[in-house]
Coordinates of C-alpha atoms in Angstrom, one line a residue:
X22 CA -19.3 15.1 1.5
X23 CA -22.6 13.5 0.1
X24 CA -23.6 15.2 -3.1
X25 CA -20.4 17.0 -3.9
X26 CA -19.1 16.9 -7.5
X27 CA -15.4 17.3 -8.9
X28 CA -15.6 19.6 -11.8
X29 CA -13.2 21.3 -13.9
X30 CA -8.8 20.3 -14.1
X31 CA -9.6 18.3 -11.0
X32 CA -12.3 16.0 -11.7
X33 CA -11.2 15.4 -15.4
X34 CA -7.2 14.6 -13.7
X35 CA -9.3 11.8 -11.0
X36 CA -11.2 10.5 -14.1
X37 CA -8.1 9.9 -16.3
X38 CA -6.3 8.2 -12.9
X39 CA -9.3 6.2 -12.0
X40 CA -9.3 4.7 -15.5
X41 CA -5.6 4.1 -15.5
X42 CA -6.3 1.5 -12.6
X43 CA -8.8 -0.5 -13.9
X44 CA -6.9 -1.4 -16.8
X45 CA -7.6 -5.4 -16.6
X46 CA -6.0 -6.5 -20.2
X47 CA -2.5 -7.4 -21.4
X48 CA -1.4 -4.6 -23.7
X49 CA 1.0 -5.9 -26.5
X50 CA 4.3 -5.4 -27.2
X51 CA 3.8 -6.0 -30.7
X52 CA 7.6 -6.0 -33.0
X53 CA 9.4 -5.4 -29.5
X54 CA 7.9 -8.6 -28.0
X55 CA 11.2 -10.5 -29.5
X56 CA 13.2 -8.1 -27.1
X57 CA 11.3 -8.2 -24.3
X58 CA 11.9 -12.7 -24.8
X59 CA 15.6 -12.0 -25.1
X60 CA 16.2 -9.8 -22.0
X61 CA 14.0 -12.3 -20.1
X62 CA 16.1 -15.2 -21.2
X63 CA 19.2 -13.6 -19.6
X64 CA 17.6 -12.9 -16.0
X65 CA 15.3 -15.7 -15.7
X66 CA 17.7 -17.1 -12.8
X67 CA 17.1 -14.3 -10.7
X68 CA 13.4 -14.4 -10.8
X69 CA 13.4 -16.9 -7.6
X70 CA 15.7 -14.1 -6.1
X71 CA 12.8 -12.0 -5.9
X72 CA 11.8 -8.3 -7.5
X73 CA 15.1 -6.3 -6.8
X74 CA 17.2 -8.9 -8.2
X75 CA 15.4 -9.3 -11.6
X76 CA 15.1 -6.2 -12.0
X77 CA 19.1 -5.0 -11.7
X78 CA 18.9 -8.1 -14.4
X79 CA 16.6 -6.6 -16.6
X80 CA 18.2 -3.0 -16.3
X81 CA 21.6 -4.3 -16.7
X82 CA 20.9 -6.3 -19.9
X83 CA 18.2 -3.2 -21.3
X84 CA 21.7 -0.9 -21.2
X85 CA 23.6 -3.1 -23.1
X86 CA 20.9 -4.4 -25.7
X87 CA 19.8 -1.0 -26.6
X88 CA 22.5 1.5 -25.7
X89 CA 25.7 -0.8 -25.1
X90 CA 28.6 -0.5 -27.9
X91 CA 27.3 -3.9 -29.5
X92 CA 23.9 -2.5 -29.6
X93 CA 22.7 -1.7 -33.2
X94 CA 22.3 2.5 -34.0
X95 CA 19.3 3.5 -33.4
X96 CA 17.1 7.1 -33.3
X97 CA 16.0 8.3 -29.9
X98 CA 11.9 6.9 -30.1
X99 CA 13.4 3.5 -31.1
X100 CA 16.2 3.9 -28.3
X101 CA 13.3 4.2 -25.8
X102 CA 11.0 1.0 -27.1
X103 CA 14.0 -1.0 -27.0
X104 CA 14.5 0.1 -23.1
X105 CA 11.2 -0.7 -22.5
X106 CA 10.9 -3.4 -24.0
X107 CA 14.0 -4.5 -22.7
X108 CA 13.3 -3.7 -18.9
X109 CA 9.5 -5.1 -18.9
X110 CA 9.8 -8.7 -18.1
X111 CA 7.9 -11.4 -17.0
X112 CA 5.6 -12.4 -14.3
X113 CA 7.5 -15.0 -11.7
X114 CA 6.3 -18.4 -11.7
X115 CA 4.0 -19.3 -8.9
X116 CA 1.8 -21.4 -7.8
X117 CA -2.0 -22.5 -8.6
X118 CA -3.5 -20.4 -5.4
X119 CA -7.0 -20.6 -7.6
X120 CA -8.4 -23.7 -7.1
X121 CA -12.2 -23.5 -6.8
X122 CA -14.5 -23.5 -9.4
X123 CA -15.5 -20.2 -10.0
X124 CA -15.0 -16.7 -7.9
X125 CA -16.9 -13.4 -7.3
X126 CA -15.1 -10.3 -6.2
X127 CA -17.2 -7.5 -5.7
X128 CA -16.6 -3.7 -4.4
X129 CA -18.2 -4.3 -0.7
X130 CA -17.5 0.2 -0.7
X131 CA -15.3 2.9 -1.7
X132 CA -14.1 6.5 -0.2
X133 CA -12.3 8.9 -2.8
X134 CA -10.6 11.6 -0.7
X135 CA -8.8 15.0 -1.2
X136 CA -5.9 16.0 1.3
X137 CA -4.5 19.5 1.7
X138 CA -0.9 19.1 1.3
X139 CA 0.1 21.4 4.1
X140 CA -2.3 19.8 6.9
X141 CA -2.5 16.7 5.8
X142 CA -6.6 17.0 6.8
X143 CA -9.4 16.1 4.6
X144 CA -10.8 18.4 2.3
X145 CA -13.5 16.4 0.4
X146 CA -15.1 13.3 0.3
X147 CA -17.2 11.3 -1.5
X148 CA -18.2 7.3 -1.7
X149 CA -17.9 5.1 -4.3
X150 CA -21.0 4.7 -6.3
X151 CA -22.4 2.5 -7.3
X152 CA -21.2 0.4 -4.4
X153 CA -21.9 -3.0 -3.4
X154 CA -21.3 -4.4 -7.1
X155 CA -19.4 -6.7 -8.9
X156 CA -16.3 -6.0 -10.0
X157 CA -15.1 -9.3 -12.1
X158 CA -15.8 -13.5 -12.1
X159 CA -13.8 -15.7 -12.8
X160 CA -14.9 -19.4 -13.7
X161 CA -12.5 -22.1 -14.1
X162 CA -12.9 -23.8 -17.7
X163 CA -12.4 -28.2 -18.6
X164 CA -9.0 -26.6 -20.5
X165 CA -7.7 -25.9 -16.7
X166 CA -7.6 -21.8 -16.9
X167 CA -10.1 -19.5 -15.5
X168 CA -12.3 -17.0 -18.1
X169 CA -12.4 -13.6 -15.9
X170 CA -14.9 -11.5 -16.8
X171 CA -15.1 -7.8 -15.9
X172 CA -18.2 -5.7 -15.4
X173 CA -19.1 -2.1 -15.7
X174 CA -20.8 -0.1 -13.1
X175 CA -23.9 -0.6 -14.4
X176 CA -24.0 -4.3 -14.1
X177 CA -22.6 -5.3 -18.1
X178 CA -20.1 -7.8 -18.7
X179 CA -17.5 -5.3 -20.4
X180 CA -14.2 -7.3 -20.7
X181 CA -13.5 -11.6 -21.1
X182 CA -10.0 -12.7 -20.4
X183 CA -8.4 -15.9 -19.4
X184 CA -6.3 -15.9 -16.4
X185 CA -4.0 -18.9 -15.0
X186 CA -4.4 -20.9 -11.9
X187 CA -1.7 -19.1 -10.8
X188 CA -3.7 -15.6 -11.1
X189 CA -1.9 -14.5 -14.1
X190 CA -3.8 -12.8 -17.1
X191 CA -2.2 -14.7 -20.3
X192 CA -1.5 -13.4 -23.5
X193 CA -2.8 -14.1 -27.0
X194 CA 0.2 -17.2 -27.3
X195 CA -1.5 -18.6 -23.7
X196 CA 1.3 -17.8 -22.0
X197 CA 1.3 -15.7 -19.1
X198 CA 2.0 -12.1 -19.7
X199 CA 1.4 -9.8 -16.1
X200 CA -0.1 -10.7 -13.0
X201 CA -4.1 -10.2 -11.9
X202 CA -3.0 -7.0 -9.3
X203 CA -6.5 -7.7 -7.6
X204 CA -6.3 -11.3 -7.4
X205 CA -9.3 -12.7 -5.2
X206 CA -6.6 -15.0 -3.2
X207 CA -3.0 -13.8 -1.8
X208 CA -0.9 -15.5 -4.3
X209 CA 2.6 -15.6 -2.3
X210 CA 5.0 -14.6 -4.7
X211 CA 7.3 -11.9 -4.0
X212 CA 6.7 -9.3 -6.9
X213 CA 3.6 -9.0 -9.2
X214 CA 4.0 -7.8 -12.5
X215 CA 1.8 -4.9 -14.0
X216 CA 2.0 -3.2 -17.6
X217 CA 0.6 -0.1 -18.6
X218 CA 0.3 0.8 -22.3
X219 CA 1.8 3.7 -23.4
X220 CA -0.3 7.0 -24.1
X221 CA 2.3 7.6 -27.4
X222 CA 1.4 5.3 -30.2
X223 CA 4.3 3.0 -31.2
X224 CA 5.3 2.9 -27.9
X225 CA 5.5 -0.9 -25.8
X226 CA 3.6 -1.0 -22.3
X227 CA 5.8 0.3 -19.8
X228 CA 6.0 -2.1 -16.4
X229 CA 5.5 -1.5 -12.9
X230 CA 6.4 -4.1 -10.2
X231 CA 4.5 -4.6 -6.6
X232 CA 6.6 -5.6 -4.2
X233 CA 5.2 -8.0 -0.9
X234 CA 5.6 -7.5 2.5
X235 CA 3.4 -6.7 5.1
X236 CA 1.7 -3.3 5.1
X237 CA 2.5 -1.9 8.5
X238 CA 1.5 1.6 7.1
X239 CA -2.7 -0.6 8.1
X240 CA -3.7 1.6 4.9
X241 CA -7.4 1.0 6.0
X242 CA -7.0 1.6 9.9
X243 CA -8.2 -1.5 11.7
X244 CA -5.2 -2.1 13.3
X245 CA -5.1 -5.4 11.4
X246 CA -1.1 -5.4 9.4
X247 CA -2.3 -6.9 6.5
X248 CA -0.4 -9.4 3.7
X249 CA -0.5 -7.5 0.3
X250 CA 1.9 -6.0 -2.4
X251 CA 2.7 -2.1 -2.8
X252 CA 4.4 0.2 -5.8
X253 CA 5.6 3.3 -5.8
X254 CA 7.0 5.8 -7.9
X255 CA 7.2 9.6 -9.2
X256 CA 9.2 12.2 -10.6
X257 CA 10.8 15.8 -9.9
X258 CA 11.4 18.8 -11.6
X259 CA 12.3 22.4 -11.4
X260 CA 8.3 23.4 -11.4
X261 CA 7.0 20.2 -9.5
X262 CA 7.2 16.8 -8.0
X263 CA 4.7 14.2 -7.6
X264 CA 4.9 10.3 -6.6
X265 CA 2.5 8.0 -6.3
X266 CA 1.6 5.1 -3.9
X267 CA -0.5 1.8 -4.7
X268 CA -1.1 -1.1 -1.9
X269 CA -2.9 -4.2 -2.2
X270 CA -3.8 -5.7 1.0
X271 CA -5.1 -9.7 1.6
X272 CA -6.6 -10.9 5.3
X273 CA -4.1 -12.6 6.8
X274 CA -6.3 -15.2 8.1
X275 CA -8.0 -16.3 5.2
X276 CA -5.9 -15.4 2.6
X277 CA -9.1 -13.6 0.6
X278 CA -8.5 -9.7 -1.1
X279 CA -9.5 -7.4 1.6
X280 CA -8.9 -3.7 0.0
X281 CA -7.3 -1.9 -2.4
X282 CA -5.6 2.1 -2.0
X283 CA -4.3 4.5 -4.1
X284 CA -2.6 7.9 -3.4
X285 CA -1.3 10.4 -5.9
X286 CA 0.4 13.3 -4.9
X287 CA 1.8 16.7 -6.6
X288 CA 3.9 19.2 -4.9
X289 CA 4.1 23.0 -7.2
X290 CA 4.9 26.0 -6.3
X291 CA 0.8 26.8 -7.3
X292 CA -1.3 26.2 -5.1
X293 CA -3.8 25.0 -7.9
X294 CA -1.7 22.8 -8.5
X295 CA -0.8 21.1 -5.8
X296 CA -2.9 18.6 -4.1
X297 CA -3.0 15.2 -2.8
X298 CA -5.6 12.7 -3.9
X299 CA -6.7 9.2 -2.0
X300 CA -8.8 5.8 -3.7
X301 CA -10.0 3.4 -1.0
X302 CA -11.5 0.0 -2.4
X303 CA -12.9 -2.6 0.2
X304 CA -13.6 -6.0 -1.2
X305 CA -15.3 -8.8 -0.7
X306 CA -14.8 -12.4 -2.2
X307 CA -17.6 -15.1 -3.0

């Protein structure tokens, strides 16, 4: 709907979710980073397993680290660092899958859309704007890893980071600390690893793992099934429910970053408050 503006609870709710995806820095676990090492060290093994696997690890040793009978006494904030910490992990070892000199990824277009929850039909719509623009470069340095720079919408270089060969972003210690979700080539490994910082202060990130498969659901509609990695989550309560979906989807044929989508979606018993929100991001790599 050309021209239409989200104001108000909604538009201020998209802003603070739009933001919370373009997060493109490792945040730092500061005093809990010893932790996170320590569970790691235990359930490295099952990172070749795949996502599931580590992850049962990760839980399994979080329990009995921070709430086990050999685990030290602790108050209930610290109790939930340590499980955080604790449950984060690492990204999985992969392969170099960047290997030319530099890269461009840029937003070819973008649709934001809102659903009604009972039809399922489109209430609003509105493109991405600015769009075509460049998203982030990365150029590959004499040291071997790439410096990624991220620009706003306007066209400004905004954020400098050095990611690996193997599309990870790497911590202040150089060693790699999540994966690149929006990594300009399909990097074939079976989970990526994302981290979010926490909106309380003292807090570690908290993680979120992408799983890959093929994306039957064709997220964009061409009828192409698509390589590509997908999360989910949510929560329920007595007053609401909401989950969330997140795909990342690669051409099968060359291997390049084809389009990202988002949907978030609350369920009340207001209608005010219910709604269901979509992000479409088409890419296109230089």
């Amino acid at each position: 709907m050309k021209g239409f503006r989200w104001t108000g609870w909604f538009g201020g709710l998209w802003l603070l979710w739009a933001l919370a995806q373009q997060i493109v820095y490792p945040p730092d676990f500061g005093p809990y980073e010893a932790l996170r090492q320590k569970a790691h060290a235990q359930c490295q093994a099952y990172q070749a397993q795949g996502a599931d696997a580590y992850l049962l690890c990760l839980q399994q040793v979080s329990v009995a680290m921070c709430m086990g009978p050999t685990a030290p006494r602790m108050d209930f904030m610290t109790g939930v660092a340590c499980g955080l910490a604790a449950s984060a992990g690492y990204p999985q070892p992969g392969r170099a899958v960047l290997t030319k000199p530099s890269y461009r990824v840029e937003l070819a277009a973008g649709i934001h859309r809102e659903r009604d929850p009972r039809t399922g039909q489109i209430i609003r719509e509105i493109p991405e704007s600015p769009a075509p623009r460049l998203l982030f470069t990365l150029e590959r340095t004499p040291q071997g890893p790439y410096m990624g720079t991220w620009y706003t919408p306007e066209g400004r270089a905004a954020e400098k980071r050095w990611v690996s060969p193997a599309c990870e972003l790497l911590g202040g210690d150089g060693r790699p600390a999540m994966d690149l979700t929006r990594c300009p080539v399909f990097s074939q490994k079976s989970y990526l690893l994302d981290l979010l910082p926490s909106p309380m202060a003292g807090l570690p990130p908290s993680a979120r793992y992408f799983k890959a498969g093929r994306l039957a659901d064709d997220f964009d509609g061409d009828g192409i099934v698509e390589n590509g990695y997908m999360t989910t989550g949510g929560s329920g309560g007595r007053q609401f429910d909401s989950g969330y979906v997140e795909a990342v989807g690669y051409d099968p044929k060359t291997g390049l970053l084809k389009y990202g989508y988002s949907m978030l979606v609350r369920e009340s018993q207001n209608p005010y408050t219910t709604f269901i929100l979509e992000a479409f991001a088409f890419y296109r790599v230089r």
